[in-house]
Coordinates of C-alpha atoms in Angstrom, one line a residue:
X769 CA -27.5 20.2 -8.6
X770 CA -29.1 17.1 -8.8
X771 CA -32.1 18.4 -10.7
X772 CA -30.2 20.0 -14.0
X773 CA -27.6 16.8 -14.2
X774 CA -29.0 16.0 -17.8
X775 CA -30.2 18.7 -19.8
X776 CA -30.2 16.6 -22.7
X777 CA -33.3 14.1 -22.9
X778 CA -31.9 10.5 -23.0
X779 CA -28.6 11.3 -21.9
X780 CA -28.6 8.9 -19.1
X781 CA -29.0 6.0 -21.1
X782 CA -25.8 6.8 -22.7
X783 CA -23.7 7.6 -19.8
X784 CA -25.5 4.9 -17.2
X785 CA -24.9 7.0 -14.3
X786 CA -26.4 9.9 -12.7
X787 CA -23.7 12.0 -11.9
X788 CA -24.1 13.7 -8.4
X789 CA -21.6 16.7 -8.9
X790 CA -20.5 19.5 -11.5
X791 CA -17.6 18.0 -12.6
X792 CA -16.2 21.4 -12.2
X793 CA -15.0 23.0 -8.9
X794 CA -15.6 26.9 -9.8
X795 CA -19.0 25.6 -11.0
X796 CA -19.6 23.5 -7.8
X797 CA -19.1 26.1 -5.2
X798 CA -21.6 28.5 -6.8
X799 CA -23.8 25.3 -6.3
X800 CA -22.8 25.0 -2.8
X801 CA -22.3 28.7 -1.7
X802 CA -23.3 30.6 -4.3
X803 CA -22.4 33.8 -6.1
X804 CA -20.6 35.9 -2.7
X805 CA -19.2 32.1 -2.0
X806 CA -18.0 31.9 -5.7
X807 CA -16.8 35.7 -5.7
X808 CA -15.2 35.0 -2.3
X809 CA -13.1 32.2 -4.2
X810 CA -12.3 34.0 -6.9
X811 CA -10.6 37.1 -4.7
X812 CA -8.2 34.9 -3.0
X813 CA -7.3 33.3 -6.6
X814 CA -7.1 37.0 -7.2
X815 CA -4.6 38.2 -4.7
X816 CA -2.6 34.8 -4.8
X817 CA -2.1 36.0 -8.5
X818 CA -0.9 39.5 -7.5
X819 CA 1.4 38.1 -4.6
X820 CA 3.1 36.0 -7.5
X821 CA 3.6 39.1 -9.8
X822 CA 4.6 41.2 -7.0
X823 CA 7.5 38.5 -6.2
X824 CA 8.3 37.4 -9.1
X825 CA 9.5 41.8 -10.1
X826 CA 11.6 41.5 -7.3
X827 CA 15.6 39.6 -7.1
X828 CA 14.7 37.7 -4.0
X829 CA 16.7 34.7 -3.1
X830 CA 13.2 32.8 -2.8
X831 CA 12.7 33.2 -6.2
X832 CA 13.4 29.1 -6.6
X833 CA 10.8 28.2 -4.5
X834 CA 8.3 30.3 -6.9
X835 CA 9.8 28.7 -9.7
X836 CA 8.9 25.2 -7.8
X837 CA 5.8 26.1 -6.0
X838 CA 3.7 28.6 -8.7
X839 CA 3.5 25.4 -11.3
X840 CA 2.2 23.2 -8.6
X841 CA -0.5 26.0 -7.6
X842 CA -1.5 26.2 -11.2
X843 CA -1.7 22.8 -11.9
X844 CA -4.4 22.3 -9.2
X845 CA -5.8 25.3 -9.9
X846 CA -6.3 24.4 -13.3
X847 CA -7.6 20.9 -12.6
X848 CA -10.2 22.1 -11.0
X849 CA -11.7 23.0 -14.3
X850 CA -12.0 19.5 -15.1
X851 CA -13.1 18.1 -11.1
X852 CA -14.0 19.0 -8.1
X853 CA -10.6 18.4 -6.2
X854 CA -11.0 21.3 -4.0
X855 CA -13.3 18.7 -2.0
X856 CA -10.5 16.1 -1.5
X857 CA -8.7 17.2 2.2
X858 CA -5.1 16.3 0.9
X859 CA -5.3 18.0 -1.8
X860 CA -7.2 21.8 -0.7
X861 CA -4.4 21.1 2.5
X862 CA -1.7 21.6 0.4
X863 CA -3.7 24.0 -1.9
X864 CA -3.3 26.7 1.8
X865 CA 0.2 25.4 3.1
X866 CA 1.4 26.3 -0.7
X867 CA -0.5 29.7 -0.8
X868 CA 0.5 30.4 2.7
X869 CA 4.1 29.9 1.5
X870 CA 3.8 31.8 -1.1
X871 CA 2.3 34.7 1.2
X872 CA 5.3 35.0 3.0
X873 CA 7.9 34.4 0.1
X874 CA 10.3 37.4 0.7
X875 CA 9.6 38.2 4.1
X876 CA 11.8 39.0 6.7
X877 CA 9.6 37.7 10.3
X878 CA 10.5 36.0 13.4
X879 CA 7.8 34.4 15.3
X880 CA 7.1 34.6 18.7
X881 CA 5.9 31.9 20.4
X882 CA 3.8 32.4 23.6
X883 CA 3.1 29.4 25.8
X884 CA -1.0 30.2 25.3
X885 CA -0.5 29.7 21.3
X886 CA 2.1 26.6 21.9
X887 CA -0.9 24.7 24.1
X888 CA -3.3 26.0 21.8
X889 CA -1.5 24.8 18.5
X890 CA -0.6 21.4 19.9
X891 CA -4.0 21.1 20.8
X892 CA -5.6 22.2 17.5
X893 CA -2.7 19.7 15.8
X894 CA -3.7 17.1 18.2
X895 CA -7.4 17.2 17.3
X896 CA -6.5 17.6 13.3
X897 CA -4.6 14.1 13.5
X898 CA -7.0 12.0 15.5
X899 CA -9.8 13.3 13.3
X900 CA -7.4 12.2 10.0
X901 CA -6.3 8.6 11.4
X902 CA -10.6 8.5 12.1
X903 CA -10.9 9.0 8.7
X904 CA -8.6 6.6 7.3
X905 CA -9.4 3.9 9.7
X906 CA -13.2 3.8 8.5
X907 CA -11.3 3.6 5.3
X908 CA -9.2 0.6 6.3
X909 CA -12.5 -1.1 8.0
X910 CA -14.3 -0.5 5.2
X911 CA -11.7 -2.0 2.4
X912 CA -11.4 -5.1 5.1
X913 CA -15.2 -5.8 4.9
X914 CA -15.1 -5.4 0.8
X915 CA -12.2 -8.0 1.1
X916 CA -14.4 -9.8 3.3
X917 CA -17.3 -9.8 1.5
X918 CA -15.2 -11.0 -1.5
X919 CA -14.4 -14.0 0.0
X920 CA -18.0 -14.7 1.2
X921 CA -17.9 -13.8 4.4
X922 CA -21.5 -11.8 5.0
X923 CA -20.8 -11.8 9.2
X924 CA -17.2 -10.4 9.4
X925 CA -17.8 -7.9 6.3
X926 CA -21.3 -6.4 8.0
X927 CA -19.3 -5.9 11.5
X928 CA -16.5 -4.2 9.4
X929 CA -19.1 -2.0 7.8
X930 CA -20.6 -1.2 10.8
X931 CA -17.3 -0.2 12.7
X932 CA -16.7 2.1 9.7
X933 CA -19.7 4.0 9.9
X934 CA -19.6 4.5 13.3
X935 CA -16.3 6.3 12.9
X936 CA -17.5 8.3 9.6
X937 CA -21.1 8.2 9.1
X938 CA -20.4 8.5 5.4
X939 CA -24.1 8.2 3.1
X940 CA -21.3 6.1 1.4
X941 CA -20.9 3.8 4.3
X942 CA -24.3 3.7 5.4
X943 CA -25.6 2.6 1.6
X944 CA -22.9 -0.1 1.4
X945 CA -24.2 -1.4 4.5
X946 CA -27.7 -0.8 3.9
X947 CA -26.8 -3.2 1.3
X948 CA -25.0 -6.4 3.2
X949 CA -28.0 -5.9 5.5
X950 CA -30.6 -6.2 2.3
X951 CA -28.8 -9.1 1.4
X952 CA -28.5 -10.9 4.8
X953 CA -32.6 -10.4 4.5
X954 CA -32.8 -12.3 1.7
X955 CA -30.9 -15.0 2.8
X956 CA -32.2 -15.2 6.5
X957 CA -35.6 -13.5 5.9
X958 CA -35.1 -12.1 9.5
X959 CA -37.0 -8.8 9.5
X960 CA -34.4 -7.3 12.0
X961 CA -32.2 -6.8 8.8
X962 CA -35.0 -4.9 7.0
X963 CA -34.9 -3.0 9.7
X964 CA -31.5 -2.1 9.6
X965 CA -31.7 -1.6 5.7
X966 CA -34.4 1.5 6.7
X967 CA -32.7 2.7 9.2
X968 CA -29.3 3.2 7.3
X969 CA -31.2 4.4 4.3
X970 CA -33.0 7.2 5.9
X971 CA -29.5 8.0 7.5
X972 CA -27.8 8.2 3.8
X973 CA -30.8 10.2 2.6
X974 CA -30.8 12.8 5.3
X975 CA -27.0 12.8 4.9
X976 CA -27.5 13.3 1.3
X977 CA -30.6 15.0 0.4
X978 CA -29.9 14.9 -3.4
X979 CA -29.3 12.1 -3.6
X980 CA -32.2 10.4 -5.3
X981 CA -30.8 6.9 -5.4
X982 CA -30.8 6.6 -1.3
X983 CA -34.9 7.2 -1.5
X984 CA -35.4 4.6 -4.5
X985 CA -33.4 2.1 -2.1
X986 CA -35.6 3.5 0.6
X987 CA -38.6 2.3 -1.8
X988 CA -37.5 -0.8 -2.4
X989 CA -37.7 -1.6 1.4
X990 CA -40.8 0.0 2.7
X991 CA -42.1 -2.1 -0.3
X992 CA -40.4 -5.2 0.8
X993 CA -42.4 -4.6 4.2
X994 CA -45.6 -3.8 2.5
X995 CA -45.6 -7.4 0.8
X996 CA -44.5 -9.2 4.0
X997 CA -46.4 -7.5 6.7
X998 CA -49.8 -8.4 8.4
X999 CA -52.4 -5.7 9.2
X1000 CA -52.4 -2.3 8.7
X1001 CA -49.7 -1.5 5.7
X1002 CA -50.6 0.8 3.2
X1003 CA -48.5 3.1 4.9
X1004 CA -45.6 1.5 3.7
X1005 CA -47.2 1.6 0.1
X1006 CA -48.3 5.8 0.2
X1007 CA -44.2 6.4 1.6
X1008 CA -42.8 4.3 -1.0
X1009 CA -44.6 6.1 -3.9
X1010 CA -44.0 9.8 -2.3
X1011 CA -39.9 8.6 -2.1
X1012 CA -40.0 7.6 -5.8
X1013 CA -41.7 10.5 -6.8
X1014 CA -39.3 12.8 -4.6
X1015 CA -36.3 10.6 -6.4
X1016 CA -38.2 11.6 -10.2
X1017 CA -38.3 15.0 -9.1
X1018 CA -34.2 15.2 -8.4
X1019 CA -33.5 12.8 -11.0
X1020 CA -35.8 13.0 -14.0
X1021 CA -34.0 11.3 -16.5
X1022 CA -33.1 8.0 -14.1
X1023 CA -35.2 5.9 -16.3
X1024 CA -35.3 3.4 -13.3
X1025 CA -37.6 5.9 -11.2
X1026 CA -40.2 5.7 -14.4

C-alpha cells in the first residue's frame, strides 16, 4: 500500500506525513487479503443484513434489542468508510459479540454444557485475558517511560521501553526505543547503543516491511558506523544506500529519501 500513498506529485509536502494505511477498512482488506478476502467480508455484511430484515418482519419480543443493537452495528459499519477500525481489538470484539447476538435474536435454544467444552472454554478465556492484560501492560510500561523520558530520565525510560517490547514486540515499540538508544549514543558515544539502535531497527523493519521510515532510520545508523569505524567499512556505506533506495521505492514522494 505503501507504494500508491500519494498519487498526486507534491502531496507530501502538504500533508507532512506518509500515511501507512487506506484510511478506509473495505479498501484495506482488499490490501491485506484481497479480492476472495474482501468478497469474504462483504458476504457476512451480507447475511448480517438479511438476519436483520428477517427479524425485524417478525413480532418478536427481541425486537428492542434490534432497535438498540442494529444502530450500533451500523454506526461501526459505516465508520469504517472513513478508518480502518476493524483493526482495533475492542472494537472488531464487539463488532462479533453484536453480530453473534444478533444471529440468535428470536431463537428458542438451550445450551448444553459438556465438561470437555467447560475446560476447554475456560482455557481459551484464560489464554484471551493474559494475552489482553499483556497488551495493556506494554501499554502502561510504555506511557511510564514517555513520562520518564519527559522528565529527563534517559535510564528509567530505556528499561521501561525495553520491558514493553519484550511483552509486545510492536515495530512501534522497537522504533521508540531504537530511538532512546540513538540518543543515549550521542550523549555517551558508547557503540553498544548503536548497536542496539540496529538491532531494533532491523526488528521494526522485518516487523513492518512497508514501512520505509524503519530502513531510512536503519541508514542513518549503518552511516553513523561507517563515519566512526576503523578498517574495512564500506559495507556499511553499500547497505545504507540499498535501504534508502528500498525506502524511495515504497515511499517515492518522502522528499527526505531524495
Amino acid at each position: 500500500f505503501l507504494k500508491y500513498n500519494f498519487p498526486e506529485k507534491g502531496a507530501v509536502s502538504r500533508f507532512g506525513k506518509a500515511p501507512v494505511d487506506a484510511h478506509n477498512e473495505y479498501l484495506q482488506i482488499l490490501c491485506e487479503l484481497g479480492v476472495l478476502g474482501l468478497a469474504a467480508t462483504l458476504w457476512l455484511l451480507v447475511m448480517l443484513g438479511r438476519a436483520v430484515y428477517k427479524y425485524y418482519r417478525k413480532d418478536i419480543q427481541e425486537k428492542i434489542i434490534l432497535m438498540g443493537l442494529v444502530p450500533a452495528l451500523a454506526a461501526v459499519l459505516i465508520q469504517a468508510f472513513l478508518d480502518i477500525n476493524f483493526h482495533f481489538p475492542s472494537i472488531f470484539i464487539s463488532l462479533v459479540l453484536g453480530a453473534a447476538l444478533l444471529a440468535e435474536t428470536g431463537k428458542k435454544f438451550r445450551l448444553k454444557w459438556k465438561k470437555g467444552y467447560t475446560v476447554f472454554a475456560a482455557v481459551f478465556l484464560l489464554i484471551m485475558a493474559l494475552n489482553v492484560l499483556r497488551v495493556y501492560a506494554a501499554f502502561y510500561l510504555y506511557r511510564e517511560g514517555n513520562s520518564r523520558f519527559g522528565e529527563g530520565e534517559l535510564g528509567p525510560a530505556i528499561s521501561f521501553y525495553e520491558m514493553a517490547a519484550a511483552l509486545d514486540s510492536s515495530d512501534v515499540y522497537l522504533r521508540d526505543l531504537g530511538g532512546l538508544y540513538s540518543l543515549a549514543y550521542r550523549q555517551t558515544r558508547d557503540r553498544k547503543w548503536l548497536e542496539k539502535e540496529e538491532e531494533k531497527f532491523r526488528k521494526a523493519a522485518a516487523l513492518a516491511p512497508l514501512n520505509s521510515l524503519y530502513r531510512e532510520f536503519l541508514s542513518e545508523v549503518l552511516l553513523e558506523k561507517y563515519y566512526n569505524s576503523a578498517g574495512t567499512r564500506g559495507e556499511y556505506l553499500a547497505e545504507s544506500i540499498s535501504l534508502l533506495q528500498q525506502a524511495l521505492s515504497l515511499n517515492p514522494y518522502n522528499v527526505f529519501f531524495h
